[in-house]
mmCIF file of C-alpha atoms in Angstrom:
data_model
loop_
_atom_site.group_PDB
_atom_site.id
_atom_site.type_symbol
_atom_site.label_atom_id
_atom_site.label_comp_id
_atom_site.label_asym_id
_atom_site.label_seq_id
_atom_site.Cartn_x
_atom_site.Cartn_y
_atom_site.Cartn_z
ATOM 1 C CA MET J 9 -0.170 -0.307 -0.202
ATOM 2 C CA THR J 10 1.023 3.499 -0.737
ATOM 3 C CA LYS J 11 1.624 6.195 1.493
ATOM 4 C CA PHE J 12 -0.851 7.898 -0.170
ATOM 5 C CA GLU J 13 -3.422 5.708 0.280
ATOM 6 C CA GLU J 14 -2.334 5.024 4.132
ATOM 7 C CA GLU J 15 -2.753 8.522 4.977
ATOM 8 C CA ILE J 16 -5.923 8.873 3.239
ATOM 9 C CA ARG J 17 -7.236 6.259 5.614
ATOM 10 C CA SER J 18 -6.095 8.320 8.531
ATOM 11 C CA GLN J 19 -8.246 11.478 7.730
ATOM 12 C CA GLY J 20 -10.142 9.993 10.511
ATOM 13 C CA ALA J 21 -9.186 9.164 13.195
ATOM 14 C CA ILE J 22 -6.677 12.361 12.807
ATOM 15 C CA LEU J 23 -9.412 14.043 12.962
ATOM 16 C CA ARG J 24 -10.575 12.356 16.037
ATOM 17 C CA ALA J 25 -7.785 13.115 17.961
ATOM 18 C CA ARG J 26 -7.480 16.741 16.989
ATOM 19 C CA ALA J 27 -11.086 17.355 17.963
ATOM 20 C CA LEU J 28 -10.332 18.710 22.094
ATOM 21 C CA ALA J 29 -7.645 20.359 21.311
ATOM 22 C CA GLY J 30 -8.584 21.921 18.181
ATOM 23 C CA ALA J 31 -11.560 23.350 19.332
ATOM 24 C CA SER J 32 -9.616 25.539 21.901
ATOM 25 C CA GLU J 33 -7.785 26.885 19.650
ATOM 26 C CA ALA J 34 -9.777 28.264 17.738
ATOM 27 C CA ARG J 35 -12.014 29.907 20.398
ATOM 28 C CA ARG J 36 -8.719 31.425 21.277
ATOM 29 C CA ALA J 37 -8.218 32.541 17.784
ATOM 30 C CA ALA J 38 -11.746 33.568 18.040
ATOM 31 C CA GLU J 39 -11.528 35.479 20.775
ATOM 32 C CA GLY J 40 -8.865 37.398 18.933
ATOM 33 C CA PHE J 41 -10.366 37.865 15.833
ATOM 34 C CA ARG J 42 -13.707 39.782 17.787
ATOM 35 C CA GLY J 43 -14.405 43.221 16.123
ATOM 36 C CA ILE J 44 -12.680 42.887 13.298
ATOM 37 C CA THR J 45 -14.248 43.898 10.215
ATOM 38 C CA HIS J 46 -12.731 41.507 7.704
ATOM 39 C CA LEU J 47 -10.411 38.934 7.422
ATOM 40 C CA VAL J 48 -7.173 38.451 5.476
ATOM 41 C CA VAL J 49 -5.297 34.733 4.377
ATOM 42 C CA ALA J 50 -2.972 34.082 3.283
ATOM 43 C CA ALA J 51 -1.828 30.723 1.476
ATOM 44 C CA ARG J 52 -0.530 28.238 -1.161
ATOM 45 C CA GLY J 53 -0.993 25.176 -2.875
ATOM 46 C CA SER J 54 -4.263 22.933 -1.076
ATOM 47 C CA SER J 55 -3.862 25.560 1.598
ATOM 48 C CA ASP J 56 -5.226 27.989 -0.391
ATOM 49 C CA ASN J 57 -8.231 25.706 -2.136
ATOM 50 C CA ALA J 58 -9.024 25.904 1.591
ATOM 51 C CA ALA J 59 -8.471 28.975 2.014
ATOM 52 C CA ILE J 60 -11.323 29.472 -0.614
ATOM 53 C CA PHE J 61 -13.300 26.798 1.175
ATOM 54 C CA LEU J 62 -13.323 29.832 4.043
ATOM 55 C CA GLN J 63 -14.079 32.111 2.070
ATOM 56 C CA TYR J 64 -17.380 30.990 1.479
ATOM 57 C CA LEU J 65 -17.875 29.123 5.207
ATOM 58 C CA ALA J 66 -17.376 32.207 6.136
ATOM 59 C CA GLY J 67 -19.145 34.193 4.725
ATOM 60 C CA GLN J 68 -22.295 31.917 4.565
ATOM 61 C CA GLU J 69 -22.220 31.725 8.510
ATOM 62 C CA LEU J 70 -21.266 34.597 9.494
ATOM 63 C CA GLY J 71 -21.171 36.853 7.244
ATOM 64 C CA LEU J 72 -18.244 38.168 7.154
ATOM 65 C CA LEU J 73 -16.060 38.631 4.555
ATOM 66 C CA VAL J 74 -12.442 36.939 3.348
ATOM 67 C CA ALA J 75 -9.526 37.988 1.209
ATOM 68 C CA LEU J 76 -7.545 35.946 -0.253
ATOM 69 C CA ALA J 77 -3.545 38.038 0.906
ATOM 70 C CA ALA J 78 -1.392 38.327 -2.499
ATOM 71 C CA PRO J 79 2.112 37.252 -1.014
ATOM 72 C CA SER J 80 3.917 39.398 -3.793
ATOM 73 C CA LEU J 81 1.857 42.522 -1.875
ATOM 74 C CA TYR J 82 3.639 42.017 1.089
ATOM 75 C CA GLU J 83 7.742 42.239 -0.288
ATOM 76 C CA GLY J 84 9.868 44.044 0.111
ATOM 77 C CA ALA J 85 9.100 47.482 1.126
ATOM 78 C CA HIS J 86 5.589 47.259 0.016
ATOM 79 C CA ARG J 87 3.047 47.818 2.710
ATOM 80 C CA MET J 88 -0.735 47.007 2.324
ATOM 81 C CA ASN J 89 -3.507 48.843 4.625
ATOM 82 C CA LEU J 90 -4.257 46.253 7.195
ATOM 83 C CA SER J 91 -6.824 48.514 9.108
ATOM 84 C CA GLY J 92 -9.583 46.662 10.823
ATOM 85 C CA ALA J 93 -8.609 42.776 9.596
ATOM 86 C CA GLY J 94 -7.505 39.757 11.509
ATOM 87 C CA VAL J 95 -4.781 37.991 9.045
ATOM 88 C CA LEU J 96 -4.780 34.237 8.638
ATOM 89 C CA ALA J 97 -1.826 31.963 7.195
ATOM 90 C CA ILE J 98 -1.802 28.826 6.151
ATOM 91 C CA SER J 99 1.024 26.219 5.523
ATOM 92 C CA GLN J 100 1.643 22.667 6.926
ATOM 93 C CA SER J 101 5.166 23.492 7.081
ATOM 94 C CA GLY J 102 5.439 26.325 8.344
ATOM 95 C CA ARG J 103 8.115 27.437 6.337
ATOM 96 C CA SER J 104 6.574 29.542 2.962
ATOM 97 C CA PRO J 105 8.736 32.569 3.688
ATOM 98 C CA GLY J 106 5.242 34.503 1.835
ATOM 99 C CA MET J 107 3.573 33.467 4.659
ATOM 100 C CA VAL J 108 5.358 34.888 7.102
ATOM 101 C CA GLU J 109 5.999 37.992 5.776
ATOM 102 C CA VAL J 110 2.283 38.549 6.033
ATOM 103 C CA LEU J 111 2.395 37.843 8.964
ATOM 104 C CA THR J 112 4.953 40.115 9.134
ATOM 105 C CA GLN J 113 3.333 43.662 8.403
ATOM 106 C CA ALA J 114 0.083 42.554 9.829
ATOM 107 C CA ASN J 115 2.173 42.158 13.473
ATOM 108 C CA GLN J 116 3.477 45.831 12.730
ATOM 109 C CA GLN J 117 0.257 47.294 11.893
ATOM 110 C CA GLY J 118 -0.887 45.665 15.118
ATOM 111 C CA CYS J 119 -3.758 43.242 13.843
ATOM 112 C CA THR J 120 -4.463 40.227 15.185
ATOM 113 C CA THR J 121 -2.798 36.773 13.396
ATOM 114 C CA VAL J 122 -3.434 33.323 13.438
ATOM 115 C CA ALA J 123 -0.951 30.965 11.773
ATOM 116 C CA LEU J 124 -2.475 26.955 10.763
ATOM 117 C CA THR J 125 -0.056 24.869 10.671
ATOM 118 C CA ASN J 126 1.646 21.351 11.643
ATOM 119 C CA TYR J 127 4.707 22.645 12.918
ATOM 120 C CA LEU J 128 4.499 24.408 16.283
ATOM 121 C CA THR J 129 8.223 25.617 16.109
ATOM 122 C CA SER J 130 7.888 26.376 12.769
ATOM 123 C CA SER J 131 8.718 30.110 11.529
ATOM 124 C CA LEU J 132 5.385 30.178 10.806
ATOM 125 C CA ALA J 133 3.788 29.443 13.826
ATOM 126 C CA GLU J 134 6.631 31.893 15.750
ATOM 127 C CA SER J 135 5.406 34.940 13.515
ATOM 128 C CA SER J 136 1.646 34.643 15.229
ATOM 129 C CA ASP J 137 0.185 35.692 18.152
ATOM 130 C CA VAL J 138 -2.339 32.325 18.062
ATOM 131 C CA VAL J 139 -1.237 29.117 16.448
ATOM 132 C CA LEU J 140 -4.100 26.423 15.207
ATOM 133 C CA GLU J 141 -1.345 23.225 15.018
ATOM 134 C CA LEU J 142 -3.248 20.880 12.616
ATOM 135 C CA ARG J 143 -1.427 17.569 14.845
ATOM 136 C CA ALA J 144 -1.495 15.608 11.420
ATOM 137 C CA GLY J 145 1.893 13.834 11.746
ATOM 138 C CA PRO J 146 4.170 13.767 9.241
ATOM 139 C CA GLU J 147 2.786 13.334 5.166
ATOM 140 C CA GLU J 148 5.410 11.209 3.841
ATOM 141 C CA ALA J 149 3.633 11.430 0.304
ATOM 142 C CA VAL J 150 4.229 14.253 -1.321
ATOM 143 C CA ALA J 151 0.572 15.095 -2.194
ATOM 144 C CA SER J 152 -1.023 16.083 0.677
ATOM 145 C CA THR J 153 -4.227 14.353 2.192
ATOM 146 C CA LYS J 154 -4.691 14.120 5.503
ATOM 147 C CA THR J 155 -3.356 17.865 6.641
ATOM 148 C CA PHE J 156 -6.021 19.309 4.193
ATOM 149 C CA SER J 157 -8.577 17.769 5.809
ATOM 150 C CA ALA J 158 -7.175 18.564 8.940
ATOM 151 C CA THR J 159 -7.132 21.869 7.702
ATOM 152 C CA TRP J 160 -10.645 22.276 6.543
ATOM 153 C CA HIS J 161 -11.677 20.678 10.003
ATOM 154 C CA SER J 162 -9.391 24.088 11.918
ATOM 155 C CA LEU J 163 -10.916 26.316 9.895
ATOM 156 C CA ALA J 164 -14.686 24.819 10.116
ATOM 157 C CA GLN J 165 -13.906 25.029 14.039
ATOM 158 C CA LEU J 166 -12.641 28.529 13.903
ATOM 159 C CA VAL J 167 -16.264 29.378 11.946
ATOM 160 C CA ASP J 168 -17.705 27.645 14.996
ATOM 161 C CA ALA J 169 -15.649 29.177 17.644
ATOM 162 C CA MET J 170 -17.018 32.776 15.739
ATOM 163 C CA SER J 171 -20.595 32.547 15.635
ATOM 164 C CA THR J 172 -23.806 32.504 18.177
ATOM 165 C CA ASN J 173 -24.578 28.942 16.614
ATOM 166 C CA ASN J 174 -23.756 26.394 16.647
ATOM 167 C CA LEU J 175 -21.799 25.081 13.028
ATOM 168 C CA GLU J 176 -24.130 21.854 12.593
ATOM 169 C CA GLY J 177 -21.857 18.182 11.634
ATOM 170 C CA ILE J 178 -19.135 19.741 13.222
ATOM 171 C CA GLU J 179 -19.408 17.142 15.957
ATOM 172 C CA ASP J 180 -19.916 14.053 13.608
ATOM 173 C CA LEU J 181 -17.427 14.759 10.997
ATOM 174 C CA PRO J 182 -14.407 12.284 12.029
ATOM 175 C CA GLU J 183 -16.786 9.540 12.213
ATOM 176 C CA VAL J 184 -18.387 10.907 8.575
ATOM 177 C CA VAL J 185 -14.531 11.348 6.831
ATOM 178 C CA GLU J 186 -13.356 8.172 8.434
ATOM 179 C CA ARG J 187 -16.324 6.181 7.046
ATOM 180 C CA VAL J 188 -16.726 7.659 3.350
ATOM 181 C CA ALA J 189 -12.431 7.391 3.175
ATOM 182 C CA ALA J 190 -13.350 3.569 3.511
ATOM 183 C CA TRP J 191 -16.409 3.811 0.825
ATOM 184 C CA ALA J 192 -14.869 5.501 -1.678
ATOM 185 C CA LEU J 193 -11.490 3.424 -1.370
ATOM 186 C CA ASN J 194 -13.646 0.573 -2.257
ATOM 187 C CA ILE J 195 -16.110 1.478 -4.992
ATOM 188 C CA GLU J 196 -15.820 1.275 -8.710
ATOM 189 C CA LEU J 197 -15.245 4.605 -10.126
ATOM 190 C CA PRO J 198 -15.731 5.377 -14.154
ATOM 191 C CA LEU J 199 -12.071 5.794 -14.619
ATOM 192 C CA ASP J 200 -12.346 5.007 -17.966
ATOM 193 C CA LEU J 201 -14.300 8.811 -18.075
ATOM 194 C CA LEU J 202 -11.397 10.470 -16.043
ATOM 195 C CA ASP J 203 -8.106 8.979 -17.304
ATOM 196 C CA VAL J 204 -8.320 11.361 -20.366
ATOM 197 C CA ALA J 205 -6.652 14.134 -22.639
ATOM 198 C CA GLY J 206 -8.365 16.505 -20.438
ATOM 199 C CA LEU J 207 -10.193 16.811 -17.138
ATOM 200 C CA THR J 208 -12.345 19.972 -16.250
ATOM 201 C CA MET J 209 -13.746 20.206 -12.403
ATOM 202 C CA VAL J 210 -16.379 22.703 -11.373
ATOM 203 C CA GLY J 211 -18.115 24.084 -8.393
ATOM 204 C CA ARG J 212 -20.167 26.644 -6.893
ATOM 205 C CA GLY J 213 -19.583 28.368 -3.474
ATOM 206 C CA VAL J 214 -18.049 25.417 -1.351
ATOM 207 C CA GLY J 215 -18.139 23.186 -3.793
ATOM 208 C CA TYR J 216 -15.645 25.117 -5.784
ATOM 209 C CA ALA J 217 -12.683 25.231 -3.364
ATOM 210 C CA VAL J 218 -13.901 20.758 -3.351
ATOM 211 C CA ALA J 219 -13.186 21.044 -7.439
ATOM 212 C CA SER J 220 -9.420 23.318 -6.999
ATOM 213 C CA GLU J 221 -8.737 21.080 -4.386
ATOM 214 C CA VAL J 222 -9.562 17.954 -6.512
ATOM 215 C CA ALA J 223 -8.524 19.057 -9.998
ATOM 216 C CA LEU J 224 -4.712 19.927 -8.227
ATOM 217 C CA LYS J 225 -5.125 16.689 -6.530
ATOM 218 C CA VAL J 226 -5.459 14.541 -9.578
ATOM 219 C CA ARG J 227 -3.209 16.653 -11.892
ATOM 220 C CA GLU J 228 -0.206 16.361 -8.838
ATOM 221 C CA VAL J 229 -0.481 12.784 -7.774
ATOM 222 C CA SER J 230 -1.911 10.781 -11.935
ATOM 223 C CA GLY J 231 -0.342 13.614 -14.612
ATOM 224 C CA VAL J 232 -3.812 14.420 -15.711
ATOM 225 C CA ARG J 233 -4.703 17.761 -17.324
ATOM 226 C CA ALA J 234 -6.757 18.899 -14.731
ATOM 227 C CA GLU J 235 -8.603 22.041 -14.764
ATOM 228 C CA SER J 236 -11.202 23.102 -12.350
ATOM 229 C CA TYR J 237 -13.304 26.599 -12.835
ATOM 230 C CA ALA J 238 -16.100 27.697 -11.362
ATOM 231 C CA ALA J 239 -19.277 27.001 -12.600
ATOM 232 C CA PRO J 240 -20.160 30.095 -13.910
ATOM 233 C CA ASP J 241 -17.059 31.014 -15.434
ATOM 234 C CA TYR J 242 -16.902 28.324 -16.767
ATOM 235 C CA LEU J 243 -20.120 28.766 -19.138
ATOM 236 C CA HIS J 244 -18.674 31.976 -20.024
ATOM 237 C CA GLY J 245 -16.169 30.707 -22.564
ATOM 238 C CA PRO J 246 -13.727 28.146 -21.461
ATOM 239 C CA VAL J 247 -16.375 25.244 -22.314
ATOM 240 C CA GLY J 248 -15.711 26.250 -25.812
ATOM 241 C CA ALA J 249 -12.210 25.317 -25.952
ATOM 242 C CA ASP J 250 -12.685 21.727 -24.509
ATOM 243 C CA GLY J 251 -14.805 18.636 -26.814
ATOM 244 C CA ALA J 252 -14.439 14.510 -26.838
ATOM 245 C CA GLY J 253 -11.815 13.090 -25.655
ATOM 246 C CA CYS J 254 -12.010 15.129 -22.459
ATOM 247 C CA THR J 255 -14.474 15.034 -19.372
ATOM 248 C CA LEU J 256 -16.782 17.530 -17.394
ATOM 249 C CA VAL J 257 -16.367 16.783 -13.576
ATOM 250 C CA ALA J 258 -19.344 18.939 -11.825
ATOM 251 C CA VAL J 259 -19.312 18.618 -8.649
ATOM 252 C CA ILE J 260 -22.694 19.580 -6.805
ATOM 253 C CA THR J 261 -23.653 21.230 -3.456
ATOM 254 C CA ASP J 262 -25.917 23.597 -2.758
ATOM 255 C CA GLU J 263 -24.497 26.389 -4.173
ATOM 256 C CA LEU J 264 -25.228 24.776 -7.487
ATOM 257 C CA GLU J 265 -28.736 25.344 -8.888
ATOM 258 C CA ASP J 266 -30.266 23.159 -11.266
ATOM 259 C CA ALA J 267 -30.722 25.548 -14.127
ATOM 260 C CA VAL J 268 -26.972 25.792 -14.046
ATOM 261 C CA LEU J 269 -25.816 22.685 -14.406
ATOM 262 C CA PHE J 270 -28.633 22.121 -16.561
ATOM 263 C CA GLU J 271 -26.942 24.377 -19.013
ATOM 264 C CA LEU J 272 -23.230 22.970 -18.105
ATOM 265 C CA LEU J 273 -24.036 19.728 -18.772
ATOM 266 C CA GLN J 274 -25.924 20.368 -22.611
ATOM 267 C CA GLY J 275 -23.369 22.652 -22.821
ATOM 268 C CA CYS J 276 -20.630 19.987 -22.696
ATOM 269 C CA ARG J 277 -22.916 17.429 -24.336
ATOM 270 C CA GLY J 278 -23.262 19.866 -27.123
ATOM 271 C CA SER J 279 -19.013 20.422 -27.199
ATOM 272 C CA GLN J 280 -18.851 15.929 -27.386
ATOM 273 C CA MET J 281 -17.696 15.627 -23.754
ATOM 274 C CA ALA J 282 -17.689 13.778 -21.516
ATOM 275 C CA THR J 283 -20.138 13.856 -18.479
ATOM 276 C CA VAL J 284 -19.384 13.282 -14.677
ATOM 277 C CA VAL J 285 -21.386 14.131 -11.633
ATOM 278 C CA ILE J 286 -20.597 13.698 -7.823
ATOM 279 C CA ARG J 287 -23.522 14.845 -5.550
ATOM 280 C CA SER J 288 -25.086 13.875 -2.531
ATOM 281 C CA PRO J 289 -28.643 11.883 -2.096
ATOM 282 C CA ARG J 290 -30.098 14.939 -0.987
ATOM 283 C CA ARG J 291 -29.369 16.163 -4.767
ATOM 284 C CA ALA J 292 -31.968 14.038 -7.433
ATOM 285 C CA ALA J 293 -30.401 12.143 -10.112
ATOM 286 C CA VAL J 294 -29.167 13.835 -13.400
ATOM 287 C CA ASP J 295 -28.569 12.959 -16.697
ATOM 288 C CA CYS J 296 -24.911 12.771 -17.318
ATOM 289 C CA ASP J 297 -22.673 9.987 -18.443
ATOM 290 C CA ALA J 298 -21.749 8.754 -14.805
ATOM 291 C CA GLU J 299 -22.772 9.936 -11.119
ATOM 292 C CA ILE J 300 -20.691 9.022 -7.951
ATOM 293 C CA VAL J 301 -23.446 9.433 -5.722
ATOM 294 C CA LEU J 302 -21.694 11.000 -2.361
ATOM 295 C CA PRO J 303 -22.525 7.578 0.511
ATOM 296 C CA GLU J 304 -23.665 10.442 3.490
ATOM 297 C CA VAL J 305 -26.167 12.984 3.583
ATOM 298 C CA GLY J 306 -25.463 16.341 5.905
ATOM 299 C CA PRO J 307 -24.342 20.155 6.164
ATOM 300 C CA ASN J 308 -23.436 21.262 2.597
ATOM 301 C CA TRP J 309 -20.264 22.031 4.065
ATOM 302 C CA VAL J 310 -19.438 18.062 5.799
ATOM 303 C CA GLU J 311 -20.735 17.077 2.049
ATOM 304 C CA ALA J 312 -18.387 19.159 0.541
ATOM 305 C CA LEU J 313 -15.093 17.798 2.343
ATOM 306 C CA CYS J 314 -16.747 14.306 1.809
ATOM 307 C CA ALA J 315 -16.328 14.937 -1.803
ATOM 308 C CA VAL J 316 -12.534 16.086 -1.476
ATOM 309 C CA ILE J 317 -11.958 12.481 -0.066
ATOM 310 C CA LEU J 318 -13.815 10.860 -2.822
ATOM 311 C CA GLY J 319 -11.379 13.033 -5.063
ATOM 312 C CA GLN J 320 -8.257 11.252 -3.343
ATOM 313 C CA VAL J 321 -9.011 8.528 -4.030
ATOM 314 C CA ILE J 322 -9.869 9.277 -7.925
ATOM 315 C CA ALA J 323 -6.800 10.970 -7.722
ATOM 316 C CA LEU J 324 -4.932 7.541 -6.294
ATOM 317 C CA ARG J 325 -6.280 5.429 -8.971
ATOM 318 C CA LEU J 326 -5.662 7.044 -11.606
ATOM 319 C CA GLY J 327 -2.131 7.370 -10.907
ATOM 320 C CA GLU J 328 -2.630 3.507 -10.381
ATOM 321 C CA ILE J 329 -3.645 2.588 -14.106
ATOM 322 C CA ARG J 330 -0.855 5.522 -15.430
ATOM 323 C CA GLY J 331 1.771 4.104 -13.131
ATOM 324 C CA ARG J 332 3.075 6.910 -11.533
ATOM 325 C CA ASP J 333 5.280 7.213 -8.640
ATOM 326 C CA ILE J 334 2.583 7.862 -5.996
ATOM 327 C CA ASP J 335 4.325 8.528 -2.971
ATOM 328 C CA THR J 336 6.868 11.199 -5.216
ATOM 329 C CA SER J 337 4.916 13.069 -7.529
ATOM 330 C CA PRO J 338 7.578 14.210 -9.917
ATOM 331 C CA GLY J 339 8.173 17.750 -10.102
ATOM 332 C CA LEU J 340 5.494 18.311 -6.395
ATOM 333 C CA SER J 341 7.735 20.519 -3.746
ATOM 334 C CA LYS J 342 6.365 19.683 -0.423
ATOM 335 C CA VAL J 343 7.540 23.215 0.910
ATOM 336 C CA THR J 344 6.400 26.650 -1.665
ATOM 337 C CA LEU J 345 9.308 28.755 -0.897
ATOM 338 C CA SER J 346 8.210 31.755 -3.012
ATOM 339 C CA ALA J 347 5.930 34.556 -2.846
#
């Protein structure tokens, strides 16, 4: 068994083990963020996809504006106005200098700074007021799995701590992830439709965060040329660039309405693209080439993480049939050293 598969299997147990301490740290961060007008988040790679998730979840649950930082704007003598902001930096290694530079400027301006990382002794952790520790343990496969789900969990805990209401599904998440990982590793996937020249993932809202992460994972692990779009953006032009030999994978979450999905699938059929849909049992069956129906019914944000877990397994299976080195993912680095 590859390290990548072992780490997929381990995710439920990791979330269970970090739940209590993570919730306590989230409450400390929420206290520091009390009174902020908006939240600025610095991240790269998979962490950036998790930040997109936070952007939607915090907007939906808290009405809080979350802006994604552009780390290159924080280099050298250039200064960004962070008045009123709380600042969060996400880096599993904690060694990305671009993330540290964002926190440095935020500290200089008196902002509350929070680091989300797997390493308490990292430069990122040492540059922050509060650390949200992933507690995922060393990740041996280069492509991230357990650090991503731990990040998603930690961000959900932060939203829960900042809310006047309990975030539905937060207590049950470890068990749900454990069940979904076991399910995904044992189902038959439509690999004939996924092992293609071009794979396009689309979603909306938290589903866009899923599409972005799954496309990245598929590209890293399997070498399939996967990319992601918000569903409306894809409809307004890029759909015309794909055709026979390409596949669209639509991640259906609550934000993706049936009318938009119908238009999307119709456009793909017109260009001879294959279509695959990932959906909750709560949503009606769709006219497409293949459906993958998630086994769990839960809150929208929980079902979205279930779709990420499924996407990790899709990346694994595609990598296996293509003879790829799953654990090293050629060309991929564990640490982002540029801003």
